[in-house]
Amino acid sequence: MAAMFTCCLGCCGDGGSGHIPLKEMPTVQLDTHHMGTDVVIVKSGRRICGTGGCLANAPLHQNKSYFEFKIQSTGVWGIGVATQKVNLNQVPMGRDTNSLVLRHDGSIYHNNEEKNRLPANSIPQEGDIVGITYDHVELNLYLNGKNMHCPASGIRGTVYPVVYVDDSAILDCQFSDFYHTPPQGFEKILFEQQIF
């Protein structure tokens, strides 16, 4: 009986130690395989500069996602969500059904229609942190941790965080270790295998 038990243990795992190595989960970051041709991604996939857009490497599968962008240098920029069909060389985004974005002027665009607008005294400036919540229906914005009460909706399908820059804008993304606590019920983006 002991021999059978030893054989059973020896046939599993890595030769009998009983230890099965776990696969390391990937880090959510900007995806250099899904970016515009004139985009530059640095700082371990967290900073974007150049001209054009870039998707994150993880879709928003969970019910309530939160992520942030810090405006390092102003210019033309936009942040939000987009499908993989979005044209990452077209700036500004929000011109078609494949993106829903906050633009640098405070307007939120989807399908070439202004869906909402930040209050005039709340246009993000250099050094500001813009938080985004998305629950598969509505995108909401937070400026330096404060809810802007500026919802927008309309995009359909599998979406990813998206950011675009032009005219010397530089933005940093935070997909974890946030500057501000996510709103209740919202959390960092999880890869699909982390959800289950």
mmCIF file of C-alpha atoms in Angstrom:
data_model
loop_
_atom_site.group_PDB
_atom_site.id
_atom_site.type_symbol
_atom_site.label_atom_id
_atom_site.label_comp_id
_atom_site.label_asym_id
_atom_site.label_seq_id
_atom_site.Cartn_x
_atom_site.Cartn_y
_atom_site.Cartn_z
ATOM 1 C CA MET A 1 0.000 0.000 0.000
ATOM 2 C CA ALA A 2 2.831 2.445 0.884
ATOM 3 C CA ALA A 3 4.533 1.678 -2.439
ATOM 4 C CA MET A 4 1.352 2.519 -4.330
ATOM 5 C CA PHE A 5 0.980 5.799 -2.407
ATOM 6 C CA THR A 6 4.628 6.754 -3.137
ATOM 7 C CA CYS A 7 4.208 5.902 -6.816
ATOM 8 C CA CYS A 8 1.088 8.048 -7.000
ATOM 9 C CA LEU A 9 2.941 11.015 -5.488
ATOM 10 C CA GLY A 10 5.995 10.419 -7.655
ATOM 11 C CA CYS A 11 3.960 10.451 -10.853
ATOM 12 C CA CYS A 12 2.469 13.896 -10.173
ATOM 13 C CA GLY A 13 3.997 17.345 -10.277
ATOM 14 C CA ASP A 14 7.770 17.695 -10.531
ATOM 15 C CA GLY A 15 9.023 14.298 -9.507
ATOM 16 C CA GLY A 16 7.467 13.917 -6.113
ATOM 17 C CA SER A 17 7.908 17.201 -4.269
ATOM 18 C CA GLY A 18 4.179 17.830 -4.553
ATOM 19 C CA HIS A 19 4.878 21.385 -5.777
ATOM 20 C CA ILE A 20 3.156 22.480 -8.962
ATOM 21 C CA PRO A 21 4.565 25.796 -10.227
ATOM 22 C CA LEU A 22 1.964 28.506 -10.829
ATOM 23 C CA LYS A 23 2.091 30.570 -13.986
ATOM 24 C CA GLU A 24 2.890 34.219 -13.226
ATOM 25 C CA MET A 25 0.061 36.561 -14.139
ATOM 26 C CA PRO A 26 0.919 39.168 -16.765
ATOM 27 C CA THR A 27 0.981 42.866 -15.900
ATOM 28 C CA VAL A 28 -1.628 45.188 -17.378
ATOM 29 C CA GLN A 29 0.213 47.811 -19.444
ATOM 30 C CA LEU A 30 0.107 49.563 -22.792
ATOM 31 C CA ASP A 31 0.314 47.026 -25.617
ATOM 32 C CA THR A 32 3.096 47.675 -28.128
ATOM 33 C CA HIS A 33 1.337 45.261 -30.528
ATOM 34 C CA HIS A 34 -1.731 47.529 -30.608
ATOM 35 C CA MET A 35 -0.430 51.072 -31.060
ATOM 36 C CA GLY A 36 -0.176 53.728 -33.754
ATOM 37 C CA THR A 37 2.865 53.795 -36.021
ATOM 38 C CA ASP A 38 4.237 57.061 -34.548
ATOM 39 C CA VAL A 39 3.613 56.181 -30.880
ATOM 40 C CA VAL A 40 6.442 55.686 -28.406
ATOM 41 C CA ILE A 41 5.825 53.570 -25.279
ATOM 42 C CA VAL A 42 8.367 53.772 -22.428
ATOM 43 C CA LYS A 43 8.577 53.237 -18.643
ATOM 44 C CA SER A 44 7.716 49.512 -18.799
ATOM 45 C CA GLY A 45 4.574 50.067 -20.859
ATOM 46 C CA ARG A 46 3.225 52.875 -18.684
ATOM 47 C CA ARG A 47 4.094 56.105 -20.577
ATOM 48 C CA ILE A 48 2.926 57.187 -24.025
ATOM 49 C CA CYS A 49 4.340 59.961 -26.208
ATOM 50 C CA GLY A 50 4.624 60.655 -29.923
ATOM 51 C CA THR A 51 1.519 60.792 -32.105
ATOM 52 C CA GLY A 52 -1.338 58.290 -32.110
ATOM 53 C CA GLY A 53 -3.047 55.868 -29.785
ATOM 54 C CA CYS A 54 -2.448 52.664 -27.906
ATOM 55 C CA LEU A 55 -4.658 50.037 -26.289
ATOM 56 C CA ALA A 56 -3.886 48.312 -23.000
ATOM 57 C CA ASN A 57 -3.046 44.618 -23.205
ATOM 58 C CA ALA A 58 -6.123 43.487 -21.198
ATOM 59 C CA PRO A 59 -9.789 43.825 -22.129
ATOM 60 C CA LEU A 60 -12.309 44.973 -19.535
ATOM 61 C CA HIS A 61 -13.980 41.626 -18.767
ATOM 62 C CA GLN A 62 -14.940 42.205 -15.154
ATOM 63 C CA ASN A 63 -18.117 44.058 -14.209
ATOM 64 C CA LYS A 64 -16.508 47.179 -12.718
ATOM 65 C CA SER A 65 -13.048 48.335 -13.799
ATOM 66 C CA TYR A 66 -10.967 51.312 -12.674
ATOM 67 C CA PHE A 67 -7.768 52.792 -14.122
ATOM 68 C CA GLU A 68 -5.970 56.139 -14.075
ATOM 69 C CA PHE A 69 -3.927 58.441 -16.283
ATOM 70 C CA LYS A 70 -1.563 61.185 -15.146
ATOM 71 C CA ILE A 71 -1.037 64.132 -17.483
ATOM 72 C CA GLN A 72 2.754 64.582 -17.486
ATOM 73 C CA SER A 73 2.798 67.136 -20.296
ATOM 74 C CA THR A 74 -0.170 68.850 -21.923
ATOM 75 C CA GLY A 75 -0.974 68.907 -25.614
ATOM 76 C CA VAL A 76 -3.591 66.994 -27.558
ATOM 77 C CA TRP A 77 -4.625 63.806 -25.742
ATOM 78 C CA GLY A 78 -7.550 61.500 -25.070
ATOM 79 C CA ILE A 79 -8.335 58.623 -22.705
ATOM 80 C CA GLY A 80 -11.164 56.142 -22.399
ATOM 81 C CA VAL A 81 -12.156 52.788 -23.851
ATOM 82 C CA ALA A 82 -12.042 51.345 -27.364
ATOM 83 C CA THR A 83 -12.486 48.124 -29.297
ATOM 84 C CA GLN A 84 -9.595 46.512 -31.163
ATOM 85 C CA LYS A 85 -11.109 47.886 -34.402
ATOM 86 C CA VAL A 86 -10.210 51.477 -33.456
ATOM 87 C CA ASN A 87 -7.834 53.316 -35.789
ATOM 88 C CA LEU A 88 -4.812 53.979 -33.536
ATOM 89 C CA ASN A 89 -3.294 56.378 -36.083
ATOM 90 C CA GLN A 90 -6.342 58.691 -36.075
ATOM 91 C CA VAL A 91 -6.265 61.577 -33.602
ATOM 92 C CA PRO A 92 -8.552 62.606 -32.007
ATOM 93 C CA MET A 93 -10.480 59.412 -31.245
ATOM 94 C CA GLY A 94 -14.203 59.319 -30.594
ATOM 95 C CA ARG A 95 -15.032 59.866 -34.272
ATOM 96 C CA ASP A 96 -16.585 56.413 -34.762
ATOM 97 C CA THR A 97 -18.324 53.586 -32.887
ATOM 98 C CA ASN A 98 -15.001 52.007 -31.843
ATOM 99 C CA SER A 99 -13.982 54.504 -29.136
ATOM 100 C CA LEU A 100 -15.466 56.478 -26.243
ATOM 101 C CA VAL A 101 -12.933 59.032 -24.997
ATOM 102 C CA LEU A 102 -12.407 62.093 -22.856
ATOM 103 C CA ARG A 103 -10.514 64.628 -24.963
ATOM 104 C CA HIS A 104 -8.033 67.200 -23.640
ATOM 105 C CA ASP A 105 -10.647 69.972 -23.958
ATOM 106 C CA GLY A 106 -13.004 68.230 -21.496
ATOM 107 C CA SER A 107 -15.422 66.836 -24.090
ATOM 108 C CA ILE A 108 -16.366 63.150 -24.171
ATOM 109 C CA TYR A 109 -16.866 61.792 -27.684
ATOM 110 C CA HIS A 110 -18.278 58.607 -29.198
ATOM 111 C CA ASN A 111 -19.352 58.109 -32.830
ATOM 112 C CA ASN A 112 -18.458 61.738 -33.640
ATOM 113 C CA GLU A 113 -21.013 62.953 -31.104
ATOM 114 C CA GLU A 114 -20.300 64.850 -27.893
ATOM 115 C CA LYS A 115 -21.787 62.625 -25.178
ATOM 116 C CA ASN A 116 -20.938 64.862 -22.216
ATOM 117 C CA ARG A 117 -18.476 67.511 -21.077
ATOM 118 C CA LEU A 118 -16.494 68.174 -17.917
ATOM 119 C CA PRO A 119 -17.356 71.384 -16.041
ATOM 120 C CA ALA A 120 -15.353 74.350 -17.413
ATOM 121 C CA ASN A 121 -13.373 74.672 -14.173
ATOM 122 C CA SER A 122 -12.420 70.965 -14.236
ATOM 123 C CA ILE A 123 -10.398 70.584 -17.436
ATOM 124 C CA PRO A 124 -7.407 68.315 -16.598
ATOM 125 C CA GLN A 125 -4.066 70.132 -16.472
ATOM 126 C CA GLU A 126 -0.442 69.041 -16.277
ATOM 127 C CA GLY A 127 0.081 66.950 -13.127
ATOM 128 C CA ASP A 128 -3.603 66.006 -12.762
ATOM 129 C CA ILE A 129 -4.794 62.425 -12.321
ATOM 130 C CA VAL A 130 -7.851 61.331 -14.313
ATOM 131 C CA GLY A 131 -9.543 58.172 -13.042
ATOM 132 C CA ILE A 132 -11.925 56.182 -15.221
ATOM 133 C CA THR A 133 -14.591 53.712 -14.137
ATOM 134 C CA TYR A 134 -16.325 51.461 -16.636
ATOM 135 C CA ASP A 135 -19.123 48.985 -15.897
ATOM 136 C CA HIS A 136 -19.955 47.758 -19.451
ATOM 137 C CA VAL A 137 -22.652 50.413 -19.755
ATOM 138 C CA GLU A 138 -21.275 53.692 -18.503
ATOM 139 C CA LEU A 139 -17.901 55.397 -18.381
ATOM 140 C CA ASN A 140 -17.401 57.856 -15.506
ATOM 141 C CA LEU A 141 -14.555 60.272 -14.823
ATOM 142 C CA TYR A 142 -12.730 61.339 -11.668
ATOM 143 C CA LEU A 143 -10.372 64.302 -11.516
ATOM 144 C CA ASN A 144 -7.785 64.031 -8.738
ATOM 145 C CA GLY A 145 -10.085 61.595 -6.928
ATOM 146 C CA LYS A 146 -13.263 63.692 -7.247
ATOM 147 C CA ASN A 147 -16.257 62.326 -9.173
ATOM 148 C CA MET A 148 -17.015 64.665 -12.084
ATOM 149 C CA HIS A 149 -20.605 63.334 -12.435
ATOM 150 C CA CYS A 150 -20.074 63.241 -16.172
ATOM 151 C CA PRO A 151 -21.261 59.810 -17.423
ATOM 152 C CA ALA A 152 -21.052 58.706 -21.037
ATOM 153 C CA SER A 153 -22.143 55.536 -22.797
ATOM 154 C CA GLY A 154 -22.778 54.020 -26.214
ATOM 155 C CA ILE A 155 -19.791 51.810 -27.018
ATOM 156 C CA ARG A 156 -20.497 48.102 -27.497
ATOM 157 C CA GLY A 157 -18.427 44.930 -27.592
ATOM 158 C CA THR A 158 -15.163 43.996 -25.926
ATOM 159 C CA VAL A 159 -13.317 47.160 -24.947
ATOM 160 C CA TYR A 160 -9.819 47.992 -23.739
ATOM 161 C CA PRO A 161 -8.416 51.066 -22.030
ATOM 162 C CA VAL A 162 -7.166 53.451 -24.725
ATOM 163 C CA VAL A 163 -4.990 56.559 -24.730
ATOM 164 C CA TYR A 164 -3.848 58.820 -27.554
ATOM 165 C CA VAL A 165 -1.411 61.732 -27.690
ATOM 166 C CA ASP A 166 -0.275 64.440 -30.108
ATOM 167 C CA ASP A 167 1.284 67.917 -29.997
ATOM 168 C CA SER A 168 3.880 67.011 -27.294
ATOM 169 C CA ALA A 169 1.414 65.459 -24.830
ATOM 170 C CA ILE A 170 2.840 62.797 -22.491
ATOM 171 C CA LEU A 171 0.584 60.604 -20.334
ATOM 172 C CA ASP A 172 1.307 57.898 -17.777
ATOM 173 C CA CYS A 173 -1.128 55.048 -17.103
ATOM 174 C CA GLN A 174 -1.819 53.459 -13.734
ATOM 175 C CA PHE A 175 -3.480 50.071 -13.965
ATOM 176 C CA SER A 176 -2.630 49.225 -10.319
ATOM 177 C CA ASP A 177 -1.081 50.995 -7.303
ATOM 178 C CA PHE A 178 -3.442 53.905 -7.900
ATOM 179 C CA TYR A 179 -2.923 57.504 -6.850
ATOM 180 C CA HIS A 180 -6.538 57.579 -5.602
ATOM 181 C CA THR A 181 -8.703 54.861 -4.069
ATOM 182 C CA PRO A 182 -11.098 53.401 -6.673
ATOM 183 C CA PRO A 183 -14.793 54.121 -6.097
ATOM 184 C CA GLN A 184 -16.634 51.472 -4.082
ATOM 185 C CA GLY A 185 -17.166 48.266 -6.070
ATOM 186 C CA PHE A 186 -14.580 49.128 -8.731
ATOM 187 C CA GLU A 187 -11.159 47.507 -8.927
ATOM 188 C CA LYS A 188 -8.052 47.231 -11.056
ATOM 189 C CA ILE A 189 -8.286 45.486 -14.411
ATOM 190 C CA LEU A 190 -8.040 41.728 -14.122
ATOM 191 C CA PHE A 191 -6.953 39.332 -16.834
ATOM 192 C CA GLU A 192 -9.717 36.862 -17.644
ATOM 193 C CA GLN A 193 -8.042 33.968 -15.782
ATOM 194 C CA GLN A 194 -7.859 36.130 -12.620
ATOM 195 C CA ILE A 195 -11.617 36.697 -12.553
ATOM 196 C CA PHE A 196 -12.614 33.073 -11.973
#
